[in-house]
Amino acid sequence: MKFERLEALYNARANVHYDGKLCEIISINKLKKTAQVVEDGQMFAIPCEVKVEELE
């Protein structure tokens, strides 16, 4: 995925697929071109930082 698309999905509060799971975007880092995601529907999920290329 390209960073511009990820930024648009983040602004629209949309979900992405990561590692076969539906995940919510918590924040994005423009300098590193990474995103912090958590599994959607989890109450106390630990966010993980992933590169944009790893997201679908």
CSV table of N, CA, C and O in Angstrom, one decimal:
chain,number,residue,atom,x,y,z
A,1,MET,N,0.8,-1.2,0.0
A,1,MET,CA,0.0,0.0,0.0
A,1,MET,C,0.9,1.2,0.0
A,1,MET,O,2.0,1.2,0.6
A,2,LYS,N,0.4,2.3,-0.6
A,2,LYS,CA,1.2,3.5,-0.7
A,2,LYS,C,0.8,4.4,0.5
A,2,LYS,O,-0.3,4.2,1.1
A,3,PHE,N,1.7,5.2,1.0
A,3,PHE,CA,1.5,6.0,2.2
A,3,PHE,C,0.3,7.0,2.0
A,3,PHE,O,-0.4,7.2,2.9
A,4,GLU,N,0.1,7.5,0.8
A,4,GLU,CA,-1.0,8.5,0.6
A,4,GLU,C,-2.3,7.8,0.8
A,4,GLU,O,-3.2,8.4,1.3
A,5,ARG,N,-2.4,6.5,0.4
A,5,ARG,CA,-3.6,5.8,0.6
A,5,ARG,C,-3.9,5.5,2.1
A,5,ARG,O,-5.0,5.6,2.6
A,6,LEU,N,-2.8,5.1,2.8
A,6,LEU,CA,-2.9,4.9,4.2
A,6,LEU,C,-3.3,6.1,4.9
A,6,LEU,O,-4.2,6.1,5.8
A,7,GLU,N,-2.8,7.3,4.5
A,7,GLU,CA,-3.2,8.5,5.2
A,7,GLU,C,-4.7,8.9,4.9
A,7,GLU,O,-5.4,9.3,5.8
A,8,ALA,N,-5.2,8.6,3.7
A,8,ALA,CA,-6.6,8.8,3.4
A,8,ALA,C,-7.5,7.8,4.2
A,8,ALA,O,-8.5,8.2,4.7
A,9,LEU,N,-7.0,6.6,4.4
A,9,LEU,CA,-7.8,5.6,5.2
A,9,LEU,C,-7.8,6.0,6.6
A,9,LEU,O,-8.8,5.9,7.3
A,10,TYR,N,-6.7,6.6,7.1
A,10,TYR,CA,-6.6,7.0,8.5
A,10,TYR,C,-7.6,8.2,8.7
A,10,TYR,O,-8.3,8.2,9.8
A,11,ASN,N,-7.6,9.1,7.8
A,11,ASN,CA,-8.5,10.3,7.9
A,11,ASN,C,-10.0,9.9,7.9
A,11,ASN,O,-10.8,10.5,8.5
A,12,ALA,N,-10.3,8.8,7.1
A,12,ALA,CA,-11.6,8.3,7.0
A,12,ALA,C,-12.0,7.3,8.1
A,12,ALA,O,-13.1,6.8,8.1
A,13,ARG,N,-11.0,7.1,9.0
A,13,ARG,CA,-11.2,6.1,10.1
A,13,ARG,C,-11.6,4.7,9.6
A,13,ARG,O,-12.4,4.0,10.2
A,14,ALA,N,-11.0,4.3,8.5
A,14,ALA,CA,-11.2,3.0,7.9
A,14,ALA,C,-10.3,2.0,8.5
A,14,ALA,O,-9.3,2.3,9.2
A,15,ASN,N,-10.6,0.7,8.3
A,15,ASN,CA,-9.7,-0.4,8.8
A,15,ASN,C,-8.9,-0.9,7.7
A,15,ASN,O,-9.2,-0.7,6.5
A,16,VAL,N,-7.8,-1.6,8.0
A,16,VAL,CA,-6.9,-2.2,7.1
A,16,VAL,C,-6.6,-3.7,7.5
A,16,VAL,O,-7.0,-4.1,8.6
A,17,HIS,N,-6.1,-4.5,6.5
A,17,HIS,CA,-5.8,-5.9,6.8
A,17,HIS,C,-4.3,-5.9,7.1
A,17,HIS,O,-3.5,-5.4,6.3
A,18,TYR,N,-3.9,-6.6,8.2
A,18,TYR,CA,-2.5,-6.9,8.5
A,18,TYR,C,-2.4,-8.2,9.1
A,18,TYR,O,-3.1,-8.6,10.1
A,19,ASP,N,-1.5,-9.0,8.6
A,19,ASP,CA,-1.3,-10.4,9.1
A,19,ASP,C,-2.6,-11.2,9.1
A,19,ASP,O,-2.8,-12.0,10.0
A,20,GLY,N,-3.4,-11.0,8.1
A,20,GLY,CA,-4.7,-11.8,8.0
A,20,GLY,C,-5.8,-11.4,9.0
A,20,GLY,O,-6.8,-12.1,9.1
A,21,LYS,N,-5.6,-10.3,9.6
A,21,LYS,CA,-6.6,-9.8,10.6
A,21,LYS,C,-7.0,-8.4,10.2
A,21,LYS,O,-6.3,-7.6,9.6
A,22,LEU,N,-8.3,-8.0,10.6
A,22,LEU,CA,-8.8,-6.7,10.3
A,22,LEU,C,-8.3,-5.8,11.5
A,22,LEU,O,-8.5,-6.1,12.7
A,23,CYS,N,-7.6,-4.7,11.1
A,23,CYS,CA,-7.0,-3.9,12.2
A,23,CYS,C,-7.4,-2.4,12.0
A,23,CYS,O,-7.7,-1.9,10.9
A,24,GLU,N,-7.4,-1.7,13.1
A,24,GLU,CA,-7.8,-0.3,13.2
A,24,GLU,C,-6.5,0.5,13.2
A,24,GLU,O,-5.5,0.1,13.9
A,25,ILE,N,-6.4,1.6,12.5
A,25,ILE,CA,-5.2,2.5,12.4
A,25,ILE,C,-5.3,3.4,13.6
A,25,ILE,O,-6.3,4.2,13.7
A,26,ILE,N,-4.4,3.4,14.5
A,26,ILE,CA,-4.3,4.2,15.7
A,26,ILE,C,-3.6,5.6,15.3
A,26,ILE,O,-4.1,6.6,15.7
A,27,SER,N,-2.5,5.5,14.7
A,27,SER,CA,-1.7,6.7,14.3
A,27,SER,C,-0.8,6.3,13.2
A,27,SER,O,-0.5,5.2,12.9
A,28,ILE,N,-0.3,7.4,12.5
A,28,ILE,CA,0.6,7.2,11.4
A,28,ILE,C,1.8,8.1,11.7
A,28,ILE,O,1.7,9.2,12.3
A,29,ASN,N,3.0,7.7,11.2
A,29,ASN,CA,4.2,8.4,11.4
A,29,ASN,C,4.7,8.8,10.0
A,29,ASN,O,5.1,7.9,9.2
A,30,LYS,N,4.6,10.1,9.6
A,30,LYS,CA,5.0,10.5,8.3
A,30,LYS,C,6.5,10.4,8.0
A,30,LYS,O,6.9,10.2,6.9
A,31,LEU,N,7.3,10.6,9.0
A,31,LEU,CA,8.7,10.5,8.8
A,31,LEU,C,9.2,9.1,8.5
A,31,LEU,O,10.0,8.9,7.6
A,32,LYS,N,8.8,8.2,9.3
A,32,LYS,CA,9.2,6.8,9.2
A,32,LYS,C,8.3,6.0,8.2
A,32,LYS,O,8.7,4.9,7.8
A,33,LYS,N,7.2,6.6,7.8
A,33,LYS,CA,6.2,5.9,6.9
A,33,LYS,C,5.7,4.6,7.5
A,33,LYS,O,5.8,3.6,6.9
A,34,THR,N,5.3,4.7,8.8
A,34,THR,CA,4.8,3.6,9.5
A,34,THR,C,3.4,3.9,10.1
A,34,THR,O,3.0,5.1,10.1
A,35,ALA,N,2.7,2.9,10.5
A,35,ALA,CA,1.4,3.1,11.2
A,35,ALA,C,1.4,2.2,12.4
A,35,ALA,O,1.9,1.1,12.4
A,36,GLN,N,0.7,2.7,13.4
A,36,GLN,CA,0.4,1.9,14.6
A,36,GLN,C,-1.0,1.3,14.4
A,36,GLN,O,-1.9,2.1,14.2
A,37,VAL,N,-1.1,0.0,14.5
A,37,VAL,CA,-2.4,-0.7,14.3
A,37,VAL,C,-2.7,-1.6,15.5
A,37,VAL,O,-1.8,-2.1,16.1
A,38,VAL,N,-4.0,-1.8,15.7
A,38,VAL,CA,-4.4,-2.8,16.7
A,38,VAL,C,-5.6,-3.6,16.1
A,38,VAL,O,-6.3,-3.1,15.2
A,39,GLU,N,-5.7,-4.8,16.5
A,39,GLU,CA,-6.8,-5.7,16.0
A,39,GLU,C,-8.1,-5.1,16.3
A,39,GLU,O,-8.4,-4.7,17.5
A,40,ASP,N,-9.0,-5.0,15.3
A,40,ASP,CA,-10.3,-4.4,15.5
A,40,ASP,C,-11.2,-5.3,16.5
A,40,ASP,O,-11.2,-6.5,16.3
A,41,GLY,N,-11.8,-4.6,17.4
A,41,GLY,CA,-12.7,-5.3,18.3
A,41,GLY,C,-12.1,-5.8,19.6
A,41,GLY,O,-12.8,-6.3,20.5
A,42,GLN,N,-10.8,-5.6,19.7
A,42,GLN,CA,-10.1,-6.0,21.0
A,42,GLN,C,-10.2,-4.9,22.0
A,42,GLN,O,-10.1,-3.7,21.7
A,43,MET,N,-10.5,-5.2,23.2
A,43,MET,CA,-10.7,-4.2,24.3
A,43,MET,C,-9.3,-3.6,24.7
A,43,MET,O,-9.2,-2.4,24.8
A,44,PHE,N,-8.3,-4.5,25.0
A,44,PHE,CA,-7.1,-4.0,25.5
A,44,PHE,C,-5.9,-4.5,24.7
A,44,PHE,O,-4.9,-5.1,25.1
A,45,ALA,N,-6.0,-4.2,23.4
A,45,ALA,CA,-5.0,-4.7,22.4
A,45,ALA,C,-3.8,-3.9,22.5
A,45,ALA,O,-3.8,-2.6,22.7
A,46,ILE,N,-2.6,-4.5,22.3
A,46,ILE,CA,-1.4,-3.8,22.3
A,46,ILE,C,-1.1,-3.3,20.8
A,46,ILE,O,-1.1,-4.2,19.9
A,47,PRO,N,-0.9,-2.0,20.6
A,47,PRO,CA,-0.6,-1.6,19.2
A,47,PRO,C,0.8,-2.0,18.8
A,47,PRO,O,1.7,-2.2,19.6
A,48,CYS,N,0.9,-2.3,17.5
A,48,CYS,CA,2.2,-2.7,16.9
A,48,CYS,C,2.4,-1.7,15.7
A,48,CYS,O,1.5,-1.3,15.1
A,49,GLU,N,3.7,-1.4,15.6
A,49,GLU,CA,4.1,-0.4,14.5
A,49,GLU,C,4.6,-1.2,13.3
A,49,GLU,O,5.4,-2.1,13.4
A,50,VAL,N,3.9,-1.0,12.2
A,50,VAL,CA,4.2,-1.7,10.9
A,50,VAL,C,4.5,-0.7,9.8
A,50,VAL,O,4.1,0.4,9.8
A,51,LYS,N,5.3,-1.2,8.9
A,51,LYS,CA,5.6,-0.4,7.7
A,51,LYS,C,4.4,-0.4,6.7
A,51,LYS,O,3.6,-1.3,6.7
A,52,VAL,N,4.3,0.6,6.0
A,52,VAL,CA,3.2,0.8,5.1
A,52,VAL,C,3.1,-0.4,4.1
A,52,VAL,O,2.0,-0.8,3.7
A,53,GLU,N,4.2,-0.9,3.6
A,53,GLU,CA,4.3,-1.9,2.6
A,53,GLU,C,3.7,-3.2,3.1
A,53,GLU,O,3.2,-4.1,2.3
A,54,GLU,N,3.6,-3.4,4.4
A,54,GLU,CA,3.1,-4.7,5.0
A,54,GLU,C,1.6,-4.7,5.1
A,54,GLU,O,1.0,-5.7,5.4
A,55,LEU,N,0.9,-3.5,4.9
A,55,LEU,CA,-0.5,-3.4,5.1
A,55,LEU,C,-1.2,-3.7,3.7
A,55,LEU,O,-0.7,-3.4,2.7
A,56,GLU,N,-2.4,-4.2,3.8
A,56,GLU,CA,-3.2,-4.4,2.6
A,56,GLU,C,-4.5,-3.6,2.7
A,56,GLU,O,-5.1,-3.4,3.7
